[in-house]
Tab-separated table of C-alpha atoms and ligand atoms in Angstrom:
chain	number	residue	atom	x	y	z
U	1	MET	CA	-3.412	23.393	1.651
U	2	LYS	CA	-1.547	22.675	-1.569
U	3	LEU	CA	-1.227	18.914	-1.447
U	4	PHE	CA	1.149	16.853	-3.629
U	5	ILE	CA	0.126	13.191	-3.972
U	6	ALA	CA	3.002	11.188	-5.446
U	7	GLY	CA	1.669	8.183	-7.333
U	8	HIS	CA	-1.931	9.497	-7.538
U	9	LYS	CA	-2.869	7.003	-10.334
U	10	GLY	CA	-2.119	3.924	-8.263
U	11	MET	CA	-4.537	2.100	-6.011
U	12	VAL	CA	-3.438	4.089	-2.853
U	13	GLY	CA	-2.889	7.312	-4.631
U	14	SER	CA	-6.380	7.229	-6.272
U	15	ALA	CA	-7.922	6.636	-2.818
U	16	LEU	CA	-5.991	9.581	-1.488
U	17	VAL	CA	-7.339	11.790	-4.363
U	18	ARG	CA	-10.973	10.558	-3.565
U	19	ARG	CA	-10.489	11.304	0.094
U	20	PHE	CA	-8.796	14.784	-0.341
U	21	ARG	CA	-11.039	15.905	-3.154
U	22	ALA	CA	-13.935	15.833	-0.724
U	23	GLU	CA	-11.990	18.200	1.778
U	24	LYS	CA	-12.596	21.883	1.600
U	25	GLY	CA	-9.512	24.119	1.215
U	26	VAL	CA	-7.425	21.470	-0.290
U	27	GLU	CA	-5.746	22.177	-3.715
U	28	LEU	CA	-4.425	18.853	-5.215
U	29	LEU	CA	-1.165	18.912	-7.024
U	30	LEU	CA	-1.016	15.784	-9.339
U	31	ARG	CA	1.497	14.505	-11.906
U	32	ASP	CA	1.614	11.271	-13.615
U	33	ARG	CA	4.761	9.526	-14.622
U	34	ASN	CA	4.802	11.071	-18.130
U	35	GLN	CA	4.844	14.512	-16.599
U	36	LEU	CA	7.129	13.802	-13.640
U	37	ASP	CA	9.462	10.739	-13.207
U	38	LEU	CA	9.910	10.550	-9.567
U	39	ALA	CA	13.181	8.454	-10.122
U	40	ASN	CA	14.717	11.521	-11.879
U	41	GLN	CA	16.218	13.777	-9.206
U	42	LYS	CA	16.353	16.969	-11.281
U	43	GLN	CA	12.757	16.642	-12.438
U	44	VAL	CA	11.598	16.127	-8.802
U	45	PHE	CA	13.687	18.967	-7.323
U	46	ASP	CA	12.526	21.448	-10.182
U	47	PHE	CA	8.872	20.484	-9.647
U	48	TYR	CA	8.956	20.977	-5.898
U	49	GLU	CA	10.857	24.314	-6.363
U	50	LYS	CA	8.312	25.616	-9.003
U	51	GLU	CA	5.037	24.377	-7.343
U	52	LYS	CA	5.934	24.744	-3.646
U	53	PRO	CA	3.401	22.295	-2.120
U	54	ASP	CA	2.663	22.769	1.641
U	55	THR	CA	2.223	19.084	2.127
U	56	ALA	CA	3.194	15.869	0.256
U	57	ILE	CA	2.113	12.200	0.629
U	58	ILE	CA	4.450	9.716	-1.069
U	59	ALA	CA	2.305	6.933	-2.328
U	60	ALA	CA	4.489	6.069	-5.398
U	61	ALA	CA	6.598	2.975	-5.546
U	62	LYS	CA	7.749	0.237	-7.816
U	63	VAL	CA	5.584	-2.578	-6.453
U	64	GLY	CA	5.330	-6.199	-7.576
U	65	GLY	CA	4.697	-9.751	-6.507
U	66	ILE	CA	7.204	-12.256	-5.047
U	67	LEU	CA	8.358	-13.321	-8.450
U	68	ALA	CA	9.173	-9.840	-9.699
U	69	ASN	CA	10.715	-8.662	-6.254
U	70	ASN	CA	12.875	-11.843	-6.386
U	71	THR	CA	13.909	-11.661	-9.991
U	72	TYR	CA	14.634	-7.838	-10.098
U	73	PRO	CA	15.914	-6.945	-6.625
U	74	ALA	CA	18.482	-4.428	-8.001
U	75	GLU	CA	15.709	-2.540	-9.811
U	76	PHE	CA	13.255	-2.683	-6.805
U	77	LEU	CA	16.061	-1.310	-4.546
U	78	LEU	CA	17.315	1.475	-6.941
U	79	GLN	CA	13.794	2.651	-8.107
U	80	ASN	CA	12.399	2.783	-4.668
U	81	LEU	CA	15.305	4.361	-2.995
U	82	ALA	CA	15.365	6.976	-5.771
U	83	ILE	CA	11.675	7.719	-5.348
U	84	ALA	CA	12.088	8.074	-1.568
U	85	THR	CA	15.309	10.093	-1.571
U	86	HIS	CA	14.212	12.536	-4.353
U	87	CYS	CA	10.724	13.047	-2.897
U	88	ILE	CA	11.945	13.539	0.695
U	89	GLU	CA	15.068	15.731	-0.051
U	90	GLY	CA	13.206	17.740	-2.817
U	91	ALA	CA	10.447	18.406	-0.191
U	92	HIS	CA	12.907	19.687	2.272
U	93	ARG	CA	14.775	21.957	-0.165
U	94	ALA	CA	11.476	23.458	-1.210
U	95	CYS	CA	10.412	23.978	2.460
U	96	VAL	CA	7.474	21.729	2.340
U	97	LYS	CA	5.935	21.881	5.752
U	98	ARG	CA	4.683	18.357	6.111
U	99	LEU	CA	5.332	15.032	4.429
U	100	LEU	CA	3.808	11.473	4.942
U	101	PHE	CA	5.828	8.678	3.557
U	102	LEU	CA	4.093	5.349	2.919
U	103	GLY	CA	5.857	2.124	3.568
U	104	SER	CA	4.614	-1.426	3.967
U	105	SER	CA	4.376	-4.172	6.492
U	106	CYS	CA	7.297	-6.043	4.800
U	107	ILE	CA	9.735	-3.652	6.516
U	108	TYR	CA	9.408	-5.774	9.703
U	109	PRO	CA	11.521	-8.851	10.294
U	110	LYS	CA	10.456	-12.237	8.918
U	111	LEU	CA	10.130	-13.553	12.453
U	112	ALA	CA	8.640	-10.443	14.200
U	113	PRO	CA	6.317	-11.060	16.990
U	114	GLN	CA	2.583	-11.247	15.942
U	115	PRO	CA	0.878	-8.798	15.896
U	116	MET	CA	3.845	-6.818	14.707
U	117	PRO	CA	4.633	-3.734	16.838
U	118	GLU	CA	6.449	-0.665	15.248
U	119	ASP	CA	9.415	-1.185	17.521
U	120	SER	CA	10.050	-4.630	15.895
U	121	LEU	CA	11.685	-2.666	13.105
U	122	LEU	CA	15.369	-3.632	12.644
U	123	THR	CA	15.273	-6.414	15.310
U	124	GLY	CA	15.958	-9.322	12.814
U	125	PRO	CA	16.468	-10.493	9.202
U	126	LEU	CA	13.883	-9.557	6.604
U	127	GLU	CA	11.832	-11.857	4.414
U	128	PRO	CA	14.485	-12.640	1.743
U	129	THR	CA	11.992	-12.447	-1.249
U	130	ASN	CA	11.299	-8.811	-0.759
U	131	GLU	CA	14.399	-7.652	1.013
U	132	ALA	CA	15.285	-5.070	-1.593
U	133	TYR	CA	11.890	-3.400	-1.509
U	134	ALA	CA	11.911	-3.443	2.270
U	135	ILE	CA	15.359	-1.876	2.516
U	136	ALA	CA	14.345	0.956	0.353
U	137	LYS	CA	11.176	1.534	2.431
U	138	ILE	CA	13.215	1.405	5.620
U	139	ALA	CA	15.598	3.974	4.232
U	140	GLY	CA	12.606	6.132	3.298
U	141	LEU	CA	11.059	6.045	6.712
U	142	LYS	CA	14.412	6.617	8.472
U	143	MET	CA	15.076	9.567	6.207
U	144	CYS	CA	11.855	11.083	7.419
U	145	GLU	CA	12.775	10.323	11.071
U	146	TYR	CA	16.273	11.850	10.637
U	147	TYR	CA	15.180	14.960	8.712
U	148	ARG	CA	12.585	15.594	11.536
U	149	LYS	CA	15.347	15.196	14.122
U	150	GLN	CA	18.005	17.174	12.317
U	151	TYR	CA	15.993	19.874	10.524
U	152	GLY	CA	12.850	20.031	12.589
U	153	VAL	CA	10.539	19.314	9.610
U	154	LEU	CA	7.287	17.453	10.163
U	155	PHE	CA	8.098	14.324	8.024
U	156	HIS	CA	6.725	11.127	9.258
U	157	SER	CA	5.572	7.576	7.966
U	158	ALA	CA	2.659	5.240	7.983
U	159	MET	CA	2.992	1.452	7.386
U	160	PRO	CA	-0.176	-0.033	5.966
U	161	THR	CA	-0.992	-3.720	6.018
U	162	ASN	CA	-2.185	-5.596	2.974
U	163	LEU	CA	-4.581	-3.215	1.030
U	164	TYR	CA	-7.359	-3.886	-1.436
U	165	GLY	CA	-10.109	-1.919	-3.314
U	166	PRO	CA	-10.817	-0.061	-6.372
U	167	GLY	CA	-7.975	0.276	-8.850
U	168	ASP	CA	-6.248	-2.949	-7.501
U	169	ASN	CA	-4.097	-5.118	-9.770
U	170	TYR	CA	-5.680	-8.361	-11.115
U	171	HIS	CA	-2.704	-9.521	-13.105
U	172	LEU	CA	-2.481	-13.308	-13.045
U	173	GLN	CA	1.132	-13.580	-11.783
U	174	ASN	CA	1.581	-10.146	-10.018
U	175	SER	CA	-1.697	-9.702	-8.095
U	176	HIS	CA	-2.062	-9.979	-4.280
U	177	VAL	CA	-4.245	-12.691	-2.852
U	178	LEU	CA	-7.540	-10.843	-2.509
U	179	PRO	CA	-7.782	-9.506	-5.987
U	180	ALA	CA	-6.449	-12.844	-7.240
U	181	LEU	CA	-9.316	-14.575	-5.480
U	182	ILE	CA	-11.893	-12.148	-6.929
U	183	ARG	CA	-10.622	-12.787	-10.481
U	184	LYS	CA	-10.453	-16.712	-10.001
U	185	PHE	CA	-13.968	-16.921	-8.605
U	186	HIS	CA	-15.456	-14.519	-11.113
U	187	GLU	CA	-13.924	-16.397	-14.020
U	188	ALA	CA	-14.815	-19.770	-12.723
U	189	LYS	CA	-18.480	-18.614	-12.318
U	190	ALA	CA	-18.612	-17.068	-15.766
U	191	SER	CA	-17.184	-20.129	-17.389
U	192	GLY	CA	-19.300	-22.512	-15.384
U	193	ASN	CA	-16.279	-24.175	-13.825
U	194	SER	CA	-17.385	-26.254	-10.819
U	195	LYS	CA	-14.076	-26.407	-9.004
U	196	VAL	CA	-11.397	-23.771	-8.036
U	197	VAL	CA	-8.070	-24.993	-6.816
U	198	LEU	CA	-6.065	-22.711	-4.583
U	199	TRP	CA	-2.480	-23.027	-3.351
U	200	GLY	CA	-1.518	-24.277	0.051
U	201	THR	CA	-3.670	-25.346	3.051
U	202	GLY	CA	-5.721	-22.241	3.357
U	203	THR	CA	-4.662	-21.940	7.054
U	204	PRO	CA	-2.387	-19.005	7.024
U	205	LYS	CA	-3.817	-15.914	8.491
U	206	ARG	CA	-3.551	-12.446	6.960
U	207	GLU	CA	-4.954	-8.906	7.565
U	208	PHE	CA	-6.592	-6.802	4.877
U	209	LEU	CA	-7.504	-3.121	4.971
U	210	TYR	CA	-9.793	-1.344	2.493
U	211	VAL	CA	-7.734	1.264	0.714
U	212	ASP	CA	-10.243	4.121	1.495
U	213	ASP	CA	-9.689	3.469	5.129
U	214	LEU	CA	-6.004	3.866	4.557
U	215	ALA	CA	-6.641	7.261	2.842
U	216	ASP	CA	-8.667	8.224	5.881
U	217	ALA	CA	-5.964	7.317	8.238
U	218	CYS	CA	-3.560	9.363	6.177
U	219	ALA	CA	-5.875	12.427	6.496
U	220	PHE	CA	-6.013	11.713	10.246
U	221	LEU	CA	-2.205	11.457	10.620
U	222	LEU	CA	-1.859	14.737	8.733
U	223	GLY	CA	-4.077	16.425	11.128
U	224	LEU	CA	-2.087	15.606	14.162
U	225	ASP	CA	0.281	18.280	15.529
U	226	ASN	CA	2.722	15.755	16.843
U	227	PRO	CA	2.357	12.399	14.855
U	228	PRO	CA	4.643	9.402	15.592
U	229	ASP	CA	7.576	8.986	13.390
U	230	LEU	CA	6.171	5.604	12.434
U	231	VAL	CA	2.743	4.178	12.775
U	232	ASN	CA	1.047	0.890	11.628
U	233	VAL	CA	-2.245	1.138	9.728
U	234	GLY	CA	-4.379	-1.938	9.696
U	235	LEU	CA	-7.801	-3.457	10.437
U	236	GLY	CA	-6.343	-4.932	13.717
U	237	GLU	CA	-7.795	-8.424	12.960
U	238	ASP	CA	-6.838	-11.237	10.553
U	239	VAL	CA	-8.589	-14.026	8.757
U	240	SER	CA	-7.411	-17.356	7.382
U	241	ILE	CA	-6.998	-17.511	3.665
U	242	ASN	CA	-9.742	-20.323	3.698
U	243	GLU	CA	-12.157	-17.882	5.321
U	244	LEU	CA	-11.199	-15.181	2.997
U	245	ALA	CA	-11.607	-17.506	-0.043
U	246	LEU	CA	-15.099	-18.575	1.104
U	247	GLY	CA	-16.049	-14.915	1.828
U	248	VAL	CA	-14.929	-13.926	-1.715
U	249	ALA	CA	-16.646	-16.899	-3.464
U	250	GLY	CA	-19.943	-15.984	-1.574
U	251	MET	CA	-19.742	-12.329	-2.617
U	252	VAL	CA	-19.021	-13.235	-6.201
U	253	GLY	CA	-21.876	-15.807	-6.198
U	254	TYR	CA	-19.550	-18.648	-7.204
U	255	PRO	CA	-21.580	-21.891	-6.417
U	256	GLY	CA	-18.841	-24.463	-6.987
U	257	GLU	CA	-16.250	-26.313	-4.873
U	258	VAL	CA	-13.098	-24.806	-3.318
U	259	SER	CA	-10.164	-27.145	-2.903
U	260	TRP	CA	-6.579	-26.690	-1.760
U	261	ASP	CA	-3.476	-28.043	-3.372
U	262	THR	CA	-1.440	-28.820	-0.294
U	263	THR	CA	1.692	-29.703	-2.283
U	264	LYS	CA	2.135	-25.862	-2.792
U	265	PRO	CA	3.824	-23.754	-0.119
U	266	ASP	CA	1.856	-21.721	2.452
U	267	GLY	CA	4.182	-18.820	3.399
U	268	THR	CA	4.323	-17.259	6.965
U	269	PRO	CA	1.581	-18.704	9.211
U	270	ARG	CA	0.405	-15.289	10.422
U	271	LYS	CA	1.007	-11.641	9.478
U	272	LEU	CA	-0.863	-9.006	11.579
U	273	MET	CA	-0.088	-5.530	12.372
U	274	ASP	CA	-0.221	-4.233	15.937
U	275	VAL	CA	-2.359	-1.097	15.550
U	276	SER	CA	-2.485	-0.208	19.268
U	277	ARG	CA	-0.412	3.015	18.560
U	278	LEU	CA	-2.943	4.278	15.996
U	279	THR	CA	-5.868	3.231	18.029
U	280	ALA	CA	-4.471	5.070	21.101
U	281	LEU	CA	-4.305	8.209	18.863
U	282	GLY	CA	-7.968	7.897	18.081
U	283	TRP	CA	-8.302	6.317	14.643
U	284	LYS	CA	-9.939	3.026	13.760
U	285	ALA	CA	-10.776	1.358	10.407
U	286	LYS	CA	-14.466	1.770	9.439
U	287	VAL	CA	-14.856	-0.716	6.455
U	288	SER	CA	-15.347	-4.292	7.488
U	289	LEU	CA	-13.731	-7.031	5.381
U	290	GLN	CA	-17.220	-8.261	4.159
U	291	GLU	CA	-18.222	-4.643	3.113
U	292	GLY	CA	-14.821	-4.065	1.509
U	293	ILE	CA	-15.045	-7.182	-0.603
U	294	ARG	CA	-18.459	-6.147	-1.785
U	295	LEU	CA	-17.250	-2.714	-2.727
U	296	THR	CA	-14.082	-4.128	-4.450
U	297	TYR	CA	-16.040	-6.693	-6.500
U	298	GLN	CA	-18.436	-3.921	-7.654
U	299	SER	CA	-15.347	-1.807	-8.642
U	300	TYR	CA	-13.891	-4.922	-10.515
U	301	LEU	CA	-17.058	-5.301	-12.558
U	302	GLU	CA	-17.077	-1.635	-13.311
U	303	GLU	CA	-13.386	-1.436	-14.158
U	304	MET	CA	-13.820	-4.496	-16.436
U	305	SER	CA	-16.852	-3.083	-18.319
U	306	SER	CA	-15.191	0.290	-18.813
U	307	GLY	CA	-11.920	-1.438	-19.996
U	308	LYS	CA	-9.905	0.016	-17.056
U	309	LEU	CA	-9.175	-3.205	-15.200
U	310	ARG	CA	-5.458	-3.625	-14.407
U	311	GLN	CA	-4.636	-7.136	-15.459
B	401	NAP	N1	-1.181	-2.470	-2.414
B	401	NAP	C1	-0.879	-2.899	-1.109
B	401	NAP	O1	-1.361	-3.912	-0.672
B	401	NAP	C2	-0.003	-2.077	-0.259
B	401	NAP	C3	0.286	-2.457	1.101
B	401	NAP	C4	1.015	-1.855	1.933
B	401	NAP	C5	1.727	-0.639	1.412
B	401	NAP	N2	1.583	-0.224	0.210
B	401	NAP	C6	2.211	0.941	-0.231
B	401	NAP	O2	1.412	1.937	-0.898
B	401	NAP	C7	2.065	2.662	-1.925
B	401	NAP	C8	1.331	2.669	-3.198
B	401	NAP	O3	1.084	1.208	-3.560
B	401	NAP	P1	-0.051	0.898	-4.598
B	401	NAP	O4	-0.767	-0.375	-4.201
B	401	NAP	O5	-1.044	1.971	-4.785
B	401	NAP	O6	0.770	0.578	-6.004
B	401	NAP	P2	0.364	0.913	-7.428
B	401	NAP	O7	-1.086	0.862	-7.642
B	401	NAP	O8	1.301	0.135	-8.297
B	401	NAP	O9	0.671	2.482	-7.518
B	401	NAP	C9	2.084	2.905	-7.550
B	401	NAP	C10	2.047	4.274	-8.272
B	401	NAP	O10	3.459	4.797	-8.236
B	401	NAP	C11	3.701	5.244	-9.565
B	401	NAP	N3	5.108	5.297	-9.842
B	401	NAP	C12	6.026	4.233	-9.595
B	401	NAP	N4	7.311	4.571	-10.083
B	401	NAP	C13	7.115	6.001	-10.541
B	401	NAP	C14	8.082	6.928	-11.049
B	401	NAP	N5	9.384	6.602	-11.163
B	401	NAP	N6	7.585	8.061	-11.340
B	401	NAP	C15	6.302	8.411	-11.138
B	401	NAP	N7	5.342	7.501	-10.727
B	401	NAP	C16	5.772	6.306	-10.279
B	401	NAP	C17	3.075	4.258	-10.500
B	401	NAP	O11	2.834	4.870	-11.715
B	401	NAP	P3	2.627	3.921	-13.020
B	401	NAP	O12	1.224	3.579	-12.921
B	401	NAP	O13	2.872	4.861	-14.205
B	401	NAP	O14	3.521	2.778	-12.933
B	401	NAP	C18	1.631	4.112	-9.797
B	401	NAP	O15	0.712	5.162	-10.071
B	401	NAP	C19	3.479	1.945	-2.024
B	401	NAP	O16	4.379	2.645	-1.361
B	401	NAP	C20	3.293	0.632	-1.310
B	401	NAP	O17	4.433	0.103	-0.669
B	401	NAP	C21	0.619	-0.857	-0.705
């Protein structure tokens, strides 16, 4: 199998490279942004035509935190639509046999039932702060569905929950909650700070999946003869942000106090994927949250000492 992984230098892409490098008979086709700008239609079409991969996984996207999404919605919509349309149509033109498109849980309505099933898609308004990103991802997954229906190609999508692991982003403003907690507790421990103040009440519940588990789920989905058009990928269980914070503090060895600034907003009370579709197909996550945090903190220390930390 000649496999193109779009976005192979990102957190998800790197996990896919780790997963498929270990697989016999797979030739990886990798291009970084300097070699191939996925937002450039001609470059993408020419690349597919020349290289003729058998399979593609689209793990490239312009991603960012709430602030970036909210401030630059036009860019988030345009870049992500361009990546999706070029990667999917280019694959179709070059007769790529199979394509897996990665979206995100933010495609589901703000008030979707919890846990969120796949069929809650397009049943209500989206979370306004990441609407542009979500619309581009919905367009991408619908393209796969429609191409499969109209052209008979095996293009399908997976929607991962919050991910974490090696190669995560530890930027102070742009990082997700789990890497942000690792950095905060690590720095508090290093500087002897006896108190870490976190935003909100700590009561909202969230789900986290170790990124190598997602890569394994992608390999599983690519092995199915008749995969669903759309499938959620998650751990299937959530934790409160307070429990998460205590877990991270314990793993980092931070001995001080954790307190909550309840004047700051909490966000949605609960966000959990319904993973029954994937479970029924025979896949389950293997890495527990505790083990995943341990592995991620280990990577954080290694990335920091080798100067590769994204911050
Ligand atoms: N992280 C999560 O918690 C999470 C959760 C659910 C779903 N996902 C999905 O997983 C996918 C990957 O996310 P991630 O966390 O791995 O993000 P990431 O670490 O930021 O990786 C994204 C990759 O896409 C590349 N890219 C972006 N625009 C490009 C362009 N125009 N041309 C070429 N390459 C481009 C980036 O290259 P540069 O490094 O050069 O910018 C980067 O390597 C996304 O579709 C995202 O929606 C992620």
